[in-house]
Amino acid sequence: MKATVHVMLKTGVLDPQGEAVKTALGALGFDGVDAVRQGKVIELDLAETDAATAETTVTEMCEKLLANTVIESYSVQIG
Amino acid sequence: MRAAVVTFPGSNCDRDLAVAFEQTGFEVTRVWHKDTSLPDNLDVIGLPGGFSFGDYLRCGAIAANAPICREVKAFAERGGHVLGVCNGFQILLETGLLPGALMRNANLHFICKPIGLRVDSAESPFTAAYGKGAEITVPIAHHDGNYQIDDQTIARLDGEGRVAFRYLDNPNGSAGDIAGVLSANHRVLGMMPHPERAIDPLHGGTDGRAMFSSLAEMLVSA
C-alpha cells in the first residue's frame, strides 16, 4: 500500500525559501506570482494492507519524525 | 568532573568541544551515536556542531532519534547538564528538550563570522560567570540558525530567565534576536554560536571559555 505525506510550513511561518523562489520567478519575467510556499512530499511503500491502520501508522510517523509540528503541518494520503 | 561528547555521522565540531571541556578541567569520554549507554557518574553531555546525517529531512531530526539520544534525554530529565552547540542545538530542539524550531537563515546564506552576543540570563551554570548583560564575541557558522518561536513563549522564557543569549546584530532572522535558550531547570543549553571555537588566543578570542569554566566552577562548588 502506498502513502503520500505532504509537509508544509504552517500558515504564518515565514518561508525564506519560498520567498527566494518568488523573487527568482519575478526575475525570470513571470509576473503575477503573489506567493510561493515550498514544502516536501514523502512517498512511502507500506507492507500494511488495511487503509485505516496505514493512516494511523503514517500519522504517528509524521508526529514522531516526518514533520516538526512546531513549525510544520502535514497531510496523509493513503493509496 | 566528567563530560561526554557525542559524535554522529557528519559531526565536525566534536573534537573542538572535547578540547574545550578538557582545557577547563573535565575528563572527556567520546560517545558514538549507536551507543546505548552513557559513561557512569557523568556531569555534562556535549552535542557538537556539524551536519549530522547530512541534515537530511530536517537539521538534527535523524540524530534526535539515534539510540544515544534516548540516553541523553533520560540524562537531561534526571537533571543532568547538556550543552548543544549549532547542530547540537538543532538536535535538542528535535528531541523536545528545548522549545522552538530552527529554520533556514532569513537571507538564505550560510553565515560564518564572529558575532556579538549579550548574556541575557546568568541564571544557569553555563552563563553565571559572564553575568547578566555581559557582551561577548563568539563565532557563528550555520545555514539553519533562524530560531522561531511564538511571542507569548518568548515572553514566558524571558520571565523565567531562559533566554541565555541574544544577538546584538541579528544575522539570521531569529525571533526576538534569540541565539541560545535554556530548559526549565536551566541545565540544558542550546545555542547556535560556537563557544568552543573561542577558547584559545589563537582562535582570535577567548570569550567562549568562560562558559566551560563557569560550569566547572559550579560543579566543583556543588
mmCIF file of C-alpha atoms in Angstrom:
data_model
loop_
_atom_site.group_PDB
_atom_site.id
_atom_site.type_symbol
_atom_site.label_atom_id
_atom_site.label_comp_id
_atom_site.label_asym_id
_atom_site.label_seq_id
_atom_site.Cartn_x
_atom_site.Cartn_y
_atom_site.Cartn_z
ATOM 1 C CA MET A 1 0.000 0.000 0.000
ATOM 2 C CA LYS A 2 1.304 3.436 -0.891
ATOM 3 C CA ALA A 3 1.096 6.510 1.290
ATOM 4 C CA THR A 4 1.966 10.086 0.441
ATOM 5 C CA VAL A 5 2.796 12.693 3.046
ATOM 6 C CA HIS A 6 2.812 16.416 2.314
ATOM 7 C CA VAL A 7 4.744 18.549 4.775
ATOM 8 C CA MET A 8 4.326 22.338 4.619
ATOM 9 C CA LEU A 9 5.345 25.204 6.862
ATOM 10 C CA LYS A 10 2.367 26.304 8.936
ATOM 11 C CA THR A 11 0.438 29.351 7.866
ATOM 12 C CA GLY A 12 2.070 32.421 9.335
ATOM 13 C CA VAL A 13 5.562 30.910 9.466
ATOM 14 C CA LEU A 14 7.772 32.932 7.111
ATOM 15 C CA ASP A 15 9.159 30.686 4.363
ATOM 16 C CA PRO A 16 12.548 32.170 3.305
ATOM 17 C CA GLN A 17 12.984 29.595 0.518
ATOM 18 C CA GLY A 18 9.526 30.244 -0.898
ATOM 19 C CA GLU A 19 10.252 33.986 -0.852
ATOM 20 C CA ALA A 20 13.526 33.416 -2.727
ATOM 21 C CA VAL A 21 11.774 31.275 -5.361
ATOM 22 C CA LYS A 22 9.152 34.000 -5.778
ATOM 23 C CA THR A 23 11.862 36.634 -6.306
ATOM 24 C CA ALA A 24 13.654 34.391 -8.825
ATOM 25 C CA LEU A 25 10.436 33.807 -10.759
ATOM 26 C CA GLY A 26 9.916 37.565 -10.913
ATOM 27 C CA ALA A 27 13.476 37.985 -12.213
ATOM 28 C CA LEU A 28 12.677 35.489 -14.993
ATOM 29 C CA GLY A 29 9.770 37.633 -16.067
ATOM 30 C CA PHE A 30 6.946 35.578 -14.536
ATOM 31 C CA ASP A 31 4.711 38.372 -13.321
ATOM 32 C CA GLY A 32 1.707 37.989 -11.089
ATOM 33 C CA VAL A 33 3.103 35.393 -8.655
ATOM 34 C CA ASP A 34 1.585 36.610 -5.396
ATOM 35 C CA ALA A 35 3.077 33.981 -3.094
ATOM 36 C CA VAL A 36 5.245 30.858 -3.157
ATOM 37 C CA ARG A 37 5.353 28.272 -0.385
ATOM 38 C CA GLN A 38 7.847 25.414 -0.510
ATOM 39 C CA GLY A 39 7.282 22.058 1.177
ATOM 40 C CA LYS A 40 8.148 18.367 0.968
ATOM 41 C CA VAL A 41 6.458 15.300 -0.471
ATOM 42 C CA ILE A 42 7.373 11.963 1.118
ATOM 43 C CA GLU A 43 6.240 8.744 -0.581
ATOM 44 C CA LEU A 44 6.069 5.535 1.433
ATOM 45 C CA ASP A 45 5.641 1.917 0.345
ATOM 46 C CA LEU A 46 3.980 0.040 3.200
ATOM 47 C CA ALA A 47 3.516 -3.681 3.857
ATOM 48 C CA GLU A 48 0.212 -2.836 5.568
ATOM 49 C CA THR A 49 -2.901 -3.655 3.510
ATOM 50 C CA ASP A 50 -5.573 -2.040 5.698
ATOM 51 C CA ALA A 51 -6.030 1.638 4.787
ATOM 52 C CA ALA A 52 -7.252 2.757 8.219
ATOM 53 C CA THR A 53 -4.341 1.087 10.016
ATOM 54 C CA ALA A 54 -1.909 2.513 7.472
ATOM 55 C CA GLU A 55 -3.264 6.020 8.026
ATOM 56 C CA THR A 56 -2.911 5.686 11.803
ATOM 57 C CA THR A 57 0.673 4.440 11.458
ATOM 58 C CA VAL A 58 1.720 7.127 8.972
ATOM 59 C CA THR A 59 0.161 9.826 11.159
ATOM 60 C CA GLU A 60 2.287 8.541 14.041
ATOM 61 C CA MET A 61 5.351 8.666 11.743
ATOM 62 C CA CYS A 62 4.539 12.308 10.959
ATOM 63 C CA GLU A 63 4.217 13.229 14.627
ATOM 64 C CA LYS A 64 7.434 11.452 15.618
ATOM 65 C CA LEU A 65 9.720 12.188 12.688
ATOM 66 C CA LEU A 66 8.445 13.282 9.291
ATOM 67 C CA ALA A 67 7.186 16.708 10.376
ATOM 68 C CA ASN A 68 8.325 19.138 13.045
ATOM 69 C CA THR A 69 4.914 20.151 14.324
ATOM 70 C CA VAL A 70 6.335 23.287 15.954
ATOM 71 C CA ILE A 71 6.604 24.906 12.512
ATOM 72 C CA GLU A 72 5.195 22.378 10.026
ATOM 73 C CA SER A 73 1.796 20.938 9.222
ATOM 74 C CA TYR A 74 1.285 17.667 7.371
ATOM 75 C CA SER A 75 -1.348 15.755 5.464
ATOM 76 C CA VAL A 76 -1.524 11.995 4.829
ATOM 77 C CA GLN A 77 -2.922 10.444 1.699
ATOM 78 C CA ILE A 78 -3.335 6.664 1.540
ATOM 79 C CA GLY A 79 -3.404 4.754 -1.755
ATOM 80 C CA MET B 1 34.333 16.219 36.579
ATOM 81 C CA ARG B 2 33.242 14.057 33.711
ATOM 82 C CA ALA B 3 31.960 15.114 30.307
ATOM 83 C CA ALA B 4 30.803 13.049 27.341
ATOM 84 C CA VAL B 5 30.844 14.344 23.776
ATOM 85 C CA VAL B 6 28.610 12.560 21.281
ATOM 86 C CA THR B 7 29.709 12.011 17.683
ATOM 87 C CA PHE B 8 27.097 11.488 14.959
ATOM 88 C CA PRO B 9 27.906 10.730 11.326
ATOM 89 C CA GLY B 10 28.575 14.235 9.981
ATOM 90 C CA SER B 11 29.522 15.873 13.296
ATOM 91 C CA ASN B 12 32.543 18.129 12.739
ATOM 92 C CA CYS B 13 32.944 20.090 15.973
ATOM 93 C CA ASP B 14 33.114 17.068 18.284
ATOM 94 C CA ARG B 15 36.874 17.281 18.808
ATOM 95 C CA ASP B 16 36.741 21.053 19.395
ATOM 96 C CA LEU B 17 34.032 20.575 22.009
ATOM 97 C CA ALA B 18 36.010 17.796 23.707
ATOM 98 C CA VAL B 19 39.120 20.034 23.815
ATOM 99 C CA ALA B 20 37.106 22.888 25.360
ATOM 100 C CA PHE B 21 35.887 20.574 28.128
ATOM 101 C CA GLU B 22 39.391 19.111 28.650
ATOM 102 C CA GLN B 23 41.037 22.531 28.886
ATOM 103 C CA THR B 24 38.634 23.594 31.615
ATOM 104 C CA GLY B 25 39.237 20.549 33.785
ATOM 105 C CA PHE B 26 36.853 17.887 32.515
ATOM 106 C CA GLU B 27 37.725 14.279 31.833
ATOM 107 C CA VAL B 28 36.099 13.631 28.466
ATOM 108 C CA THR B 29 34.700 10.386 27.083
ATOM 109 C CA ARG B 30 33.803 10.300 23.389
ATOM 110 C CA VAL B 31 30.480 8.576 22.714
ATOM 111 C CA TRP B 32 29.207 7.173 19.407
ATOM 112 C CA HIS B 33 25.650 7.721 18.181
ATOM 113 C CA LYS B 34 24.898 3.983 18.194
ATOM 114 C CA ASP B 35 25.944 3.581 21.838
ATOM 115 C CA THR B 36 23.079 2.628 24.102
ATOM 116 C CA SER B 37 24.591 3.709 27.405
ATOM 117 C CA LEU B 38 26.487 6.679 28.790
ATOM 118 C CA PRO B 39 29.605 6.621 30.998
ATOM 119 C CA ASP B 40 28.903 6.448 34.748
ATOM 120 C CA ASN B 41 28.998 9.496 37.020
ATOM 121 C CA LEU B 42 28.656 11.899 34.142
ATOM 122 C CA ASP B 43 28.313 15.638 34.855
ATOM 123 C CA VAL B 44 27.654 17.009 31.379
ATOM 124 C CA ILE B 45 26.969 15.864 27.827
ATOM 125 C CA GLY B 46 28.055 17.909 24.800
ATOM 126 C CA LEU B 47 26.200 17.655 21.499
ATOM 127 C CA PRO B 48 28.537 19.106 18.872
ATOM 128 C CA GLY B 49 28.087 21.147 15.730
ATOM 129 C CA GLY B 50 28.236 19.730 12.248
ATOM 130 C CA PHE B 51 25.851 18.228 9.751
ATOM 131 C CA SER B 52 24.593 15.060 11.433
ATOM 132 C CA PHE B 53 23.144 12.627 8.889
ATOM 133 C CA GLY B 54 23.749 15.210 6.164
ATOM 134 C CA ASP B 55 20.945 17.432 7.508
ATOM 135 C CA TYR B 56 18.551 15.007 5.791
ATOM 136 C CA LEU B 57 14.822 15.581 6.423
ATOM 137 C CA ARG B 58 15.488 18.476 8.835
ATOM 138 C CA CYS B 59 18.657 19.519 10.640
ATOM 139 C CA GLY B 60 19.050 17.293 13.693
ATOM 140 C CA ALA B 61 15.863 15.266 13.060
ATOM 141 C CA ILE B 62 17.563 11.937 12.359
ATOM 142 C CA ALA B 63 20.185 12.402 15.071
ATOM 143 C CA ALA B 64 17.461 13.149 17.640
ATOM 144 C CA ASN B 65 16.210 9.606 17.085
ATOM 145 C CA ALA B 66 19.644 7.936 17.289
ATOM 146 C CA PRO B 67 19.996 5.322 20.090
ATOM 147 C CA ILE B 68 22.273 7.539 22.221
ATOM 148 C CA CYS B 69 19.709 10.351 22.202
ATOM 149 C CA ARG B 70 17.286 8.280 24.259
ATOM 150 C CA GLU B 71 20.028 8.191 26.912
ATOM 151 C CA VAL B 72 20.763 11.901 26.501
ATOM 152 C CA LYS B 73 17.093 12.687 27.005
ATOM 153 C CA ALA B 74 16.850 10.465 30.083
ATOM 154 C CA PHE B 75 20.042 12.063 31.466
ATOM 155 C CA ALA B 76 18.576 15.560 30.995
ATOM 156 C CA GLU B 77 15.283 14.507 32.566
ATOM 157 C CA ARG B 78 17.210 13.220 35.613
ATOM 158 C CA GLY B 79 18.661 16.744 35.990
ATOM 159 C CA GLY B 80 21.920 16.262 34.064
ATOM 160 C CA HIS B 81 23.640 19.122 32.242
ATOM 161 C CA VAL B 82 23.565 19.150 28.443
ATOM 162 C CA LEU B 83 25.185 21.644 26.082
ATOM 163 C CA GLY B 84 24.120 21.605 22.431
ATOM 164 C CA VAL B 85 26.023 23.851 20.025
ATOM 165 C CA CYS B 86 24.819 24.635 16.498
ATOM 166 C CA ASN B 87 23.738 21.241 15.118
ATOM 167 C CA GLY B 88 23.647 20.134 18.768
ATOM 168 C CA PHE B 89 21.074 22.894 19.401
ATOM 169 C CA GLN B 90 19.053 21.670 16.422
ATOM 170 C CA ILE B 91 19.147 18.146 17.887
ATOM 171 C CA LEU B 92 17.995 19.382 21.333
ATOM 172 C CA LEU B 93 15.004 21.099 19.694
ATOM 173 C CA GLU B 94 14.150 17.962 17.739
ATOM 174 C CA THR B 95 14.240 15.856 20.913
ATOM 175 C CA GLY B 96 11.823 18.304 22.539
ATOM 176 C CA LEU B 97 14.232 19.070 25.408
ATOM 177 C CA LEU B 98 14.118 22.739 24.388
ATOM 178 C CA PRO B 99 11.236 24.758 22.887
ATOM 179 C CA GLY B 100 11.049 26.226 19.373
ATOM 180 C CA ALA B 101 12.492 25.292 15.994
ATOM 181 C CA LEU B 102 15.319 26.380 13.711
ATOM 182 C CA MET B 103 14.720 27.313 10.095
ATOM 183 C CA ARG B 104 16.828 28.358 7.107
ATOM 184 C CA ASN B 105 18.542 31.747 7.667
ATOM 185 C CA ALA B 106 16.269 34.582 6.554
ATOM 186 C CA ASN B 107 18.756 35.711 3.884
ATOM 187 C CA LEU B 108 19.296 32.063 2.788
ATOM 188 C CA HIS B 109 23.088 32.425 3.151
ATOM 189 C CA PHE B 110 25.454 30.237 5.127
ATOM 190 C CA ILE B 111 26.884 32.755 7.603
ATOM 191 C CA CYS B 112 30.359 32.228 9.077
ATOM 192 C CA LYS B 113 31.788 35.091 11.155
ATOM 193 C CA PRO B 114 32.418 36.288 14.704
ATOM 194 C CA ILE B 115 29.291 37.837 16.178
ATOM 195 C CA GLY B 116 28.374 39.911 19.216
ATOM 196 C CA LEU B 117 26.115 38.359 21.862
ATOM 197 C CA ARG B 118 24.537 39.704 25.028
ATOM 198 C CA VAL B 119 24.185 37.373 28.001
ATOM 199 C CA ASP B 120 20.509 37.741 28.868
ATOM 200 C CA SER B 121 20.369 35.258 31.703
ATOM 201 C CA ALA B 122 23.099 34.496 34.210
ATOM 202 C CA GLU B 123 20.749 32.032 35.912
ATOM 203 C CA SER B 124 22.499 28.929 34.591
ATOM 204 C CA PRO B 125 25.748 27.119 35.317
ATOM 205 C CA PHE B 126 26.859 27.913 31.753
ATOM 206 C CA THR B 127 26.338 31.667 31.940
ATOM 207 C CA ALA B 128 26.754 32.546 35.653
ATOM 208 C CA ALA B 129 30.415 33.562 35.239
ATOM 209 C CA TYR B 130 29.600 36.090 32.498
ATOM 210 C CA GLY B 131 26.960 37.958 34.479
ATOM 211 C CA LYS B 132 23.706 39.247 33.023
ATOM 212 C CA GLY B 133 24.182 41.927 30.376
ATOM 213 C CA ALA B 134 27.776 40.954 29.513
ATOM 214 C CA GLU B 135 28.640 41.323 25.831
ATOM 215 C CA ILE B 136 30.865 38.710 24.235
ATOM 216 C CA THR B 137 32.117 37.827 20.755
ATOM 217 C CA VAL B 138 31.837 34.220 19.571
ATOM 218 C CA PRO B 139 31.838 32.744 16.034
ATOM 219 C CA ILE B 140 28.743 31.526 14.233
ATOM 220 C CA ALA B 141 28.798 29.138 11.244
ATOM 221 C CA HIS B 142 25.380 27.985 10.098
ATOM 222 C CA HIS B 143 22.767 27.858 7.363
ATOM 223 C CA ASP B 144 19.783 26.996 9.559
ATOM 224 C CA GLY B 145 20.010 29.225 12.616
ATOM 225 C CA ASN B 146 16.792 31.164 12.260
ATOM 226 C CA TYR B 147 15.174 30.424 15.635
ATOM 227 C CA GLN B 148 11.386 30.508 15.523
ATOM 228 C CA ILE B 149 9.004 30.553 18.457
ATOM 229 C CA ASP B 150 5.816 32.480 19.198
ATOM 230 C CA ASP B 151 5.873 35.834 21.012
ATOM 231 C CA GLN B 152 3.978 34.512 24.048
ATOM 232 C CA THR B 153 6.578 31.805 24.589
ATOM 233 C CA ILE B 154 9.411 34.336 24.213
ATOM 234 C CA ALA B 155 7.801 36.442 26.952
ATOM 235 C CA ARG B 156 7.467 33.366 29.159
ATOM 236 C CA LEU B 157 11.090 32.308 28.541
ATOM 237 C CA ASP B 158 12.284 35.842 29.350
ATOM 238 C CA GLY B 159 10.227 35.816 32.546
ATOM 239 C CA GLU B 160 11.819 32.524 33.560
ATOM 240 C CA GLY B 161 15.361 33.670 32.736
ATOM 241 C CA ARG B 162 15.645 31.114 29.963
ATOM 242 C CA VAL B 163 16.892 33.269 27.093
ATOM 243 C CA ALA B 164 20.625 32.713 27.605
ATOM 244 C CA PHE B 165 21.970 34.765 24.698
ATOM 245 C CA ARG B 166 20.697 37.368 22.240
ATOM 246 C CA TYR B 167 22.412 38.587 19.076
ATOM 247 C CA LEU B 168 23.486 42.242 19.239
ATOM 248 C CA ASP B 169 23.004 42.413 15.457
ATOM 249 C CA ASN B 170 20.594 39.651 14.378
ATOM 250 C CA PRO B 171 22.298 37.793 11.486
ATOM 251 C CA ASN B 172 19.703 35.152 10.622
ATOM 252 C CA GLY B 173 16.167 36.382 11.331
ATOM 253 C CA SER B 174 15.775 34.676 14.708
ATOM 254 C CA ALA B 175 12.637 35.665 16.614
ATOM 255 C CA GLY B 176 13.453 38.017 19.475
ATOM 256 C CA ASP B 177 17.151 38.022 18.379
ATOM 257 C CA ILE B 178 17.498 34.773 20.340
ATOM 258 C CA ALA B 179 20.822 32.942 19.990
ATOM 259 C CA GLY B 180 20.539 30.451 22.872
ATOM 260 C CA VAL B 181 17.858 29.070 25.198
ATOM 261 C CA LEU B 182 17.748 27.146 28.467
ATOM 262 C CA SER B 183 15.498 24.357 29.707
ATOM 263 C CA ALA B 184 13.063 24.930 32.571
ATOM 264 C CA ASN B 185 15.641 23.689 35.109
ATOM 265 C CA HIS B 186 18.344 25.861 33.430
ATOM 266 C CA ARG B 187 20.630 22.843 32.986
ATOM 267 C CA VAL B 188 20.152 22.242 29.267
ATOM 268 C CA LEU B 189 21.534 24.950 26.987
ATOM 269 C CA GLY B 190 21.175 25.076 23.222
ATOM 270 C CA MET B 191 22.849 27.793 21.192
ATOM 271 C CA MET B 192 23.805 28.491 17.576
ATOM 272 C CA PRO B 193 27.126 30.326 18.247
ATOM 273 C CA HIS B 194 30.244 28.226 18.887
ATOM 274 C CA PRO B 195 31.816 28.947 22.315
ATOM 275 C CA GLU B 196 34.257 26.043 21.768
ATOM 276 C CA ARG B 197 35.754 27.987 18.853
ATOM 277 C CA ALA B 198 36.688 30.860 21.169
ATOM 278 C CA ILE B 199 38.694 29.291 23.996
ATOM 279 C CA ASP B 200 42.285 29.973 22.897
ATOM 280 C CA PRO B 201 44.006 33.259 21.904
ATOM 281 C CA LEU B 202 44.932 31.565 18.615
ATOM 282 C CA HIS B 203 41.189 31.386 17.837
ATOM 283 C CA GLY B 204 41.132 35.175 17.741
ATOM 284 C CA GLY B 205 39.233 35.430 21.017
ATOM 285 C CA THR B 206 38.612 33.602 24.276
ATOM 286 C CA ASP B 207 35.088 34.782 25.134
ATOM 287 C CA GLY B 208 33.691 31.229 24.896
ATOM 288 C CA ARG B 209 35.991 29.785 27.527
ATOM 289 C CA ALA B 210 34.034 31.168 30.486
ATOM 290 C CA MET B 211 31.051 29.019 29.533
ATOM 291 C CA PHE B 212 33.018 25.850 30.216
ATOM 292 C CA SER B 213 34.908 27.206 33.230
ATOM 293 C CA SER B 214 31.637 28.562 34.646
ATOM 294 C CA LEU B 215 30.118 25.082 34.529
ATOM 295 C CA ALA B 216 33.289 23.577 36.017
ATOM 296 C CA GLU B 217 33.280 26.037 38.934
ATOM 297 C CA MET B 218 29.614 25.378 39.619
ATOM 298 C CA LEU B 219 30.164 21.607 39.637
ATOM 299 C CA VAL B 220 33.165 21.896 41.981
ATOM 300 C CA SER B 221 31.275 24.063 44.444
ATOM 301 C CA ALA B 222 28.141 21.875 44.314
#
